[in-house]
């Protein structure tokens, strides 16, 4: 079930965010609701594993938690005809947009929590409530599905550029096809779902999962190493500013992709490509190939030089063999 982010939840956290003790009575008065309603909200927040101490003095949040602010994001957008929906909880932002008609140039949707977040290659995407970015957008391209093979690489470039413009300390790089990396460690990933329409056009639903304010969470079900943006800034980041920067970058850059495809981005890809001229292993369709990463083809396939043979791959999972 999808739940929109409620103003009362945001206001409750606004009160608790100073991390001092607040009595139920004081909060009920400030929000003009009953103490029982406050108790229900606290219980609801605890169900998301948010640390709130309850005593007979009141409630105390362990660490501040700033939720998305739709209005603030919208005020920072530079492009018209963009729609944004913000959910407290949803199964998956990609699945939501897949089942919904596109109503503007770019329809965006954000979630504080996903119950069935999906990653690439059939994996799940797990992220705690209110800390990271889970963002999807849908748009229609008047192109055949075969012309969209480079789309996910362009999205990666646009997100990496947005992050580096936000803070040059990030120096975000890309691991083909869709991983965002900081200092060689995964900070985010992109999932592209393409749906061919009956009239020959194609609907793309693109999802971004980006770790932002996640310090030392133990995430059940997550085995790989990860990092987050705040590990590089050493301070909690306002996700609204980052979301706005990313949406602006996508809105601008996708114009270029619509007109000219991957071509104008191929050289830019090289500057973000952390596999270029490195010794890598690629697992694709049950096969493992070791070689040297040699960039991408005009279709966005990965080139690997293995024992003097140049091979290209349209999908797979790459790892660096030497750092
Ligand atoms: C990857 O495997 O690296 C891609 C992860 C993509 C996760 C995002 S979170 C928002 C959107 N909704 C989903 O269910 N998945 C994507």
PDB file of C-alpha atoms in Angstrom, residues 27-209:
ATOM      1  CA  UNK A  27       3.489  17.831  21.476  1.00  0.00           C
ATOM      2  CA  UNK A  28      -0.279  17.272  21.409  1.00  0.00           C
ATOM      3  CA  UNK A  29      -0.811  20.954  22.218  1.00  0.00           C
ATOM      4  CA  UNK A  30       1.651  22.175  19.583  1.00  0.00           C
ATOM      5  CA  UNK A  31       0.138  20.007  16.864  1.00  0.00           C
ATOM      6  CA  UNK A  32      -3.429  20.469  18.039  1.00  0.00           C
ATOM      7  CA  UNK A  33      -4.100  16.735  18.195  1.00  0.00           C
ATOM      8  CA  UNK A  34      -4.787  14.284  21.056  1.00  0.00           C
ATOM      9  CA  UNK A  35      -2.093  12.589  23.167  1.00  0.00           C
ATOM     10  CA  UNK A  36      -3.363   9.270  21.846  1.00  0.00           C
ATOM     11  CA  UNK A  37      -2.690  10.522  18.313  1.00  0.00           C
ATOM     12  CA  UNK A  38       0.869  11.463  19.335  1.00  0.00           C
ATOM     13  CA  UNK A  39       1.365   8.006  20.825  1.00  0.00           C
ATOM     14  CA  UNK A  40       0.190   6.461  17.529  1.00  0.00           C
ATOM     15  CA  UNK A  41       2.631   8.568  15.502  1.00  0.00           C
ATOM     16  CA  UNK A  42       5.533   7.589  17.799  1.00  0.00           C
ATOM     17  CA  UNK A  43       4.564   3.932  17.488  1.00  0.00           C
ATOM     18  CA  UNK A  44       4.389   4.338  13.712  1.00  0.00           C
ATOM     19  CA  UNK A  45       7.872   5.916  13.597  1.00  0.00           C
ATOM     20  CA  UNK A  46       9.266   3.121  15.773  1.00  0.00           C
ATOM     21  CA  UNK A  47       7.919   0.595  13.267  1.00  0.00           C
ATOM     22  CA  UNK A  48      10.391   2.126  10.796  1.00  0.00           C
ATOM     23  CA  UNK A  49      13.189   1.338  13.289  1.00  0.00           C
ATOM     24  CA  UNK A  50      13.650   4.972  14.260  1.00  0.00           C
ATOM     25  CA  UNK A  51      15.264   5.222  17.674  1.00  0.00           C
ATOM     26  CA  UNK A  52      12.923   7.129  19.988  1.00  0.00           C
ATOM     27  CA  UNK A  53      13.299   6.691  23.742  1.00  0.00           C
ATOM     28  CA  UNK A  54       9.972   6.724  25.607  1.00  0.00           C
ATOM     29  CA  UNK A  55       9.817   7.400  29.350  1.00  0.00           C
ATOM     30  CA  UNK A  56       7.277   8.901  31.732  1.00  0.00           C
ATOM     31  CA  UNK A  57       8.887  12.294  30.921  1.00  0.00           C
ATOM     32  CA  UNK A  58       8.121  11.987  27.207  1.00  0.00           C
ATOM     33  CA  UNK A  59       9.787  11.078  23.942  1.00  0.00           C
ATOM     34  CA  UNK A  60      13.364  11.672  22.811  1.00  0.00           C
ATOM     35  CA  UNK A  61      14.744  11.126  19.337  1.00  0.00           C
ATOM     36  CA  UNK A  62      18.277   9.682  19.245  1.00  0.00           C
ATOM     37  CA  UNK A  63      19.413  11.478  16.068  1.00  0.00           C
ATOM     38  CA  UNK A  64      17.712  14.182  13.967  1.00  0.00           C
ATOM     39  CA  UNK A  65      15.750  12.979  10.972  1.00  0.00           C
ATOM     40  CA  UNK A  66      14.794  15.442   8.273  1.00  0.00           C
ATOM     41  CA  UNK A  67      12.154  14.207   5.854  1.00  0.00           C
ATOM     42  CA  UNK A  68      11.599  15.309   2.261  1.00  0.00           C
ATOM     43  CA  UNK A  69       9.980  18.660   1.746  1.00  0.00           C
ATOM     44  CA  UNK A  70       8.108  18.639  -1.584  1.00  0.00           C
ATOM     45  CA  UNK A  71       7.647  22.418  -1.647  1.00  0.00           C
ATOM     46  CA  UNK A  72      11.330  23.091  -0.993  1.00  0.00           C
ATOM     47  CA  UNK A  73      12.364  20.712  -3.798  1.00  0.00           C
ATOM     48  CA  UNK A  74       9.871  22.229  -6.243  1.00  0.00           C
ATOM     49  CA  UNK A  75      11.104  25.756  -5.488  1.00  0.00           C
ATOM     50  CA  UNK A  76      14.608  24.704  -6.533  1.00  0.00           C
ATOM     51  CA  UNK A  77      13.618  23.206  -9.899  1.00  0.00           C
ATOM     52  CA  UNK A  78      14.658  25.125 -13.006  1.00  0.00           C
ATOM     53  CA  UNK A  79      12.502  23.317 -15.549  1.00  0.00           C
ATOM     54  CA  UNK A  80       8.738  23.416 -16.186  1.00  0.00           C
ATOM     55  CA  UNK A  81       6.423  20.486 -16.777  1.00  0.00           C
ATOM     56  CA  UNK A  82       7.857  18.279 -14.039  1.00  0.00           C
ATOM     57  CA  UNK A  83       5.577  16.439 -11.658  1.00  0.00           C
ATOM     58  CA  UNK A  84       6.717  15.241  -8.243  1.00  0.00           C
ATOM     59  CA  UNK A  85       4.959  12.908  -5.811  1.00  0.00           C
ATOM     60  CA  UNK A  86       6.398  12.135  -2.381  1.00  0.00           C
ATOM     61  CA  UNK A  87       5.542   8.940  -0.530  1.00  0.00           C
ATOM     62  CA  UNK A  88       6.174   7.964   3.052  1.00  0.00           C
ATOM     63  CA  UNK A  89       6.073   4.317   2.060  1.00  0.00           C
ATOM     64  CA  UNK A  90       5.507   2.452  -1.190  1.00  0.00           C
ATOM     65  CA  UNK A  91       6.309  -0.993  -2.575  1.00  0.00           C
ATOM     66  CA  UNK A  92       8.732   0.336  -5.198  1.00  0.00           C
ATOM     67  CA  UNK A  93       8.857   3.773  -6.838  1.00  0.00           C
ATOM     68  CA  UNK A  94       9.709   2.099 -10.173  1.00  0.00           C
ATOM     69  CA  UNK A  95       6.749  -0.281  -9.950  1.00  0.00           C
ATOM     70  CA  UNK A  96       4.444   2.608  -9.052  1.00  0.00           C
ATOM     71  CA  UNK A  97       5.435   4.622 -12.137  1.00  0.00           C
ATOM     72  CA  UNK A  98       5.332   1.557 -14.362  1.00  0.00           C
ATOM     73  CA  UNK A  99       1.651   1.150 -13.598  1.00  0.00           C
ATOM     74  CA  UNK A 100       0.785   4.834 -14.025  1.00  0.00           C
ATOM     75  CA  UNK A 101       0.319   6.866 -17.224  1.00  0.00           C
ATOM     76  CA  UNK A 102       2.946   9.559 -17.817  1.00  0.00           C
ATOM     77  CA  UNK A 103       1.260  12.920 -17.226  1.00  0.00           C
ATOM     78  CA  UNK A 104       4.064  15.458 -17.801  1.00  0.00           C
ATOM     79  CA  UNK A 105       7.437  15.701 -19.541  1.00  0.00           C
ATOM     80  CA  UNK A 106       9.006  13.967 -16.560  1.00  0.00           C
ATOM     81  CA  UNK A 107       6.976  12.396 -13.738  1.00  0.00           C
ATOM     82  CA  UNK A 108       9.096  11.976 -10.616  1.00  0.00           C
ATOM     83  CA  UNK A 109       8.321  10.088  -7.456  1.00  0.00           C
ATOM     84  CA  UNK A 110      10.267   9.889  -4.200  1.00  0.00           C
ATOM     85  CA  UNK A 111       9.884   7.578  -1.223  1.00  0.00           C
ATOM     86  CA  UNK A 112      11.127   7.603   2.357  1.00  0.00           C
ATOM     87  CA  UNK A 113      10.738   3.833   2.458  1.00  0.00           C
ATOM     88  CA  UNK A 114      10.168   0.977   0.036  1.00  0.00           C
ATOM     89  CA  UNK A 115       8.741  -2.394   1.050  1.00  0.00           C
ATOM     90  CA  UNK A 116       9.757  -4.117  -2.210  1.00  0.00           C
ATOM     91  CA  UNK A 117      12.632  -2.040  -3.567  1.00  0.00           C
ATOM     92  CA  UNK A 118      14.221  -3.625  -6.617  1.00  0.00           C
ATOM     93  CA  UNK A 119      17.842  -3.591  -7.731  1.00  0.00           C
ATOM     94  CA  UNK A 120      19.509  -4.765 -10.938  1.00  0.00           C
ATOM     95  CA  UNK A 121      19.745  -8.434 -11.886  1.00  0.00           C
ATOM     96  CA  UNK A 122      16.713  -9.374  -9.788  1.00  0.00           C
ATOM     97  CA  UNK A 123      18.236  -8.188  -6.518  1.00  0.00           C
ATOM     98  CA  UNK A 124      16.365  -6.376  -3.770  1.00  0.00           C
ATOM     99  CA  UNK A 125      17.192  -2.792  -2.804  1.00  0.00           C
ATOM    100  CA  UNK A 126      17.112  -2.231   0.932  1.00  0.00           C
ATOM    101  CA  UNK A 127      17.282   1.214   2.482  1.00  0.00           C
ATOM    102  CA  UNK A 128      16.279   2.501   5.931  1.00  0.00           C
ATOM    103  CA  UNK A 129      13.465   5.013   6.414  1.00  0.00           C
ATOM    104  CA  UNK A 130      14.221   8.695   5.842  1.00  0.00           C
ATOM    105  CA  UNK A 131      17.987   8.504   5.290  1.00  0.00           C
ATOM    106  CA  UNK A 132      18.672   7.916   1.618  1.00  0.00           C
ATOM    107  CA  UNK A 133      17.223   8.859  -1.738  1.00  0.00           C
ATOM    108  CA  UNK A 134      14.845   6.546  -3.567  1.00  0.00           C
ATOM    109  CA  UNK A 135      13.812   8.419  -6.669  1.00  0.00           C
ATOM    110  CA  UNK A 136      12.179   7.307  -9.908  1.00  0.00           C
ATOM    111  CA  UNK A 137      10.959   9.081 -12.991  1.00  0.00           C
ATOM    112  CA  UNK A 138       9.006   8.059 -16.033  1.00  0.00           C
ATOM    113  CA  UNK A 139       8.996   9.616 -19.478  1.00  0.00           C
ATOM    114  CA  UNK A 140       8.052   8.714 -23.017  1.00  0.00           C
ATOM    115  CA  UNK A 141      10.594   8.597 -25.848  1.00  0.00           C
ATOM    116  CA  UNK A 142       9.423   8.613 -29.443  1.00  0.00           C
ATOM    117  CA  UNK A 143      12.049   6.021 -30.179  1.00  0.00           C
ATOM    118  CA  UNK A 144      12.154   2.286 -30.577  1.00  0.00           C
ATOM    119  CA  UNK A 145      13.259   0.339 -27.509  1.00  0.00           C
ATOM    120  CA  UNK A 146      16.471  -0.655 -29.371  1.00  0.00           C
ATOM    121  CA  UNK A 147      17.529   3.030 -29.514  1.00  0.00           C
ATOM    122  CA  UNK A 148      17.442   3.349 -25.733  1.00  0.00           C
ATOM    123  CA  UNK A 149      20.322   1.005 -24.910  1.00  0.00           C
ATOM    124  CA  UNK A 150      22.536   3.936 -23.865  1.00  0.00           C
ATOM    125  CA  UNK A 151      19.911   5.586 -21.668  1.00  0.00           C
ATOM    126  CA  UNK A 152      21.043   4.061 -18.381  1.00  0.00           C
ATOM    127  CA  UNK A 153      24.650   5.218 -19.000  1.00  0.00           C
ATOM    128  CA  UNK A 154      23.503   8.769 -19.705  1.00  0.00           C
ATOM    129  CA  UNK A 155      21.421   8.761 -16.515  1.00  0.00           C
ATOM    130  CA  UNK A 156      24.517   7.641 -14.593  1.00  0.00           C
ATOM    131  CA  UNK A 157      26.552  10.515 -16.069  1.00  0.00           C
ATOM    132  CA  UNK A 158      23.837  13.065 -15.239  1.00  0.00           C
ATOM    133  CA  UNK A 159      23.537  11.866 -11.642  1.00  0.00           C
ATOM    134  CA  UNK A 160      27.331  11.752 -11.169  1.00  0.00           C
ATOM    135  CA  UNK A 161      27.615  15.291 -12.573  1.00  0.00           C
ATOM    136  CA  UNK A 162      24.865  16.479 -10.219  1.00  0.00           C
ATOM    137  CA  UNK A 163      26.689  14.980  -7.216  1.00  0.00           C
ATOM    138  CA  UNK A 164      30.038  16.474  -8.189  1.00  0.00           C
ATOM    139  CA  UNK A 165      28.420  19.871  -8.738  1.00  0.00           C
ATOM    140  CA  UNK A 166      26.799  19.576  -5.327  1.00  0.00           C
ATOM    141  CA  UNK A 167      30.162  18.915  -3.655  1.00  0.00           C
ATOM    142  CA  UNK A 168      33.438  18.418  -5.514  1.00  0.00           C
ATOM    143  CA  UNK A 169      34.685  16.247  -2.606  1.00  0.00           C
ATOM    144  CA  UNK A 170      32.479  13.440  -3.890  1.00  0.00           C
ATOM    145  CA  UNK A 171      34.351  12.877  -7.145  1.00  0.00           C
ATOM    146  CA  UNK A 172      31.642  10.398  -8.141  1.00  0.00           C
ATOM    147  CA  UNK A 173      32.627   7.794 -10.748  1.00  0.00           C
ATOM    148  CA  UNK A 174      30.651   5.158 -12.636  1.00  0.00           C
ATOM    149  CA  UNK A 175      31.051   1.423 -12.891  1.00  0.00           C
ATOM    150  CA  UNK A 176      29.449   0.093 -16.055  1.00  0.00           C
ATOM    151  CA  UNK A 177      26.605  -0.102 -16.472  1.00  0.00           C
ATOM    152  CA  UNK A 178      24.803   1.553 -13.570  1.00  0.00           C
ATOM    153  CA  UNK A 179      26.770   1.799 -10.357  1.00  0.00           C
ATOM    154  CA  UNK A 180      27.676   5.121  -8.774  1.00  0.00           C
ATOM    155  CA  UNK A 181      30.897   4.978  -6.789  1.00  0.00           C
ATOM    156  CA  UNK A 182      32.744   7.194  -4.371  1.00  0.00           C
ATOM    157  CA  UNK A 183      36.344   6.235  -3.840  1.00  0.00           C
ATOM    158  CA  UNK A 184      35.710   2.867  -5.576  1.00  0.00           C
ATOM    159  CA  UNK A 185      32.834   1.929  -3.253  1.00  0.00           C
ATOM    160  CA  UNK A 186      29.185   1.753  -4.313  1.00  0.00           C
ATOM    161  CA  UNK A 187      27.090   4.702  -3.136  1.00  0.00           C
ATOM    162  CA  UNK A 188      24.135   4.202  -5.459  1.00  0.00           C
ATOM    163  CA  UNK A 189      22.672   2.366  -8.392  1.00  0.00           C
ATOM    164  CA  UNK A 190      20.283   2.890 -11.259  1.00  0.00           C
ATOM    165  CA  UNK A 191      17.550   0.590 -12.487  1.00  0.00           C
ATOM    166  CA  UNK A 192      15.964   1.124 -15.904  1.00  0.00           C
ATOM    167  CA  UNK A 193      12.671  -0.506 -16.896  1.00  0.00           C
ATOM    168  CA  UNK A 194      11.712  -0.067 -20.548  1.00  0.00           C
ATOM    169  CA  UNK A 195       8.191  -0.659 -21.781  1.00  0.00           C
ATOM    170  CA  UNK A 196       7.419  -0.681 -25.504  1.00  0.00           C
ATOM    171  CA  UNK A 197       4.150   1.131 -26.283  1.00  0.00           C
ATOM    172  CA  UNK A 198       1.717   0.062 -29.000  1.00  0.00           C
ATOM    173  CA  UNK A 199       2.348   3.237 -31.095  1.00  0.00           C
ATOM    174  CA  UNK A 200       6.070   2.534 -31.495  1.00  0.00           C
ATOM    175  CA  UNK A 201       7.146   4.866 -28.696  1.00  0.00           C
ATOM    176  CA  UNK A 202       8.721   3.659 -25.497  1.00  0.00           C
ATOM    177  CA  UNK A 203       8.054   4.420 -21.850  1.00  0.00           C
ATOM    178  CA  UNK A 204      11.126   4.465 -19.633  1.00  0.00           C
ATOM    179  CA  UNK A 205      10.940   4.177 -15.861  1.00  0.00           C
ATOM    180  CA  UNK A 206      14.264   4.967 -14.240  1.00  0.00           C
ATOM    181  CA  UNK A 207      14.981   4.470 -10.550  1.00  0.00           C
ATOM    182  CA  UNK A 208      17.871   5.769  -8.499  1.00  0.00           C
ATOM    183  CA  UNK A 209      18.862   4.474  -5.089  1.00  0.00           C
TER     184      UNK A 209
END
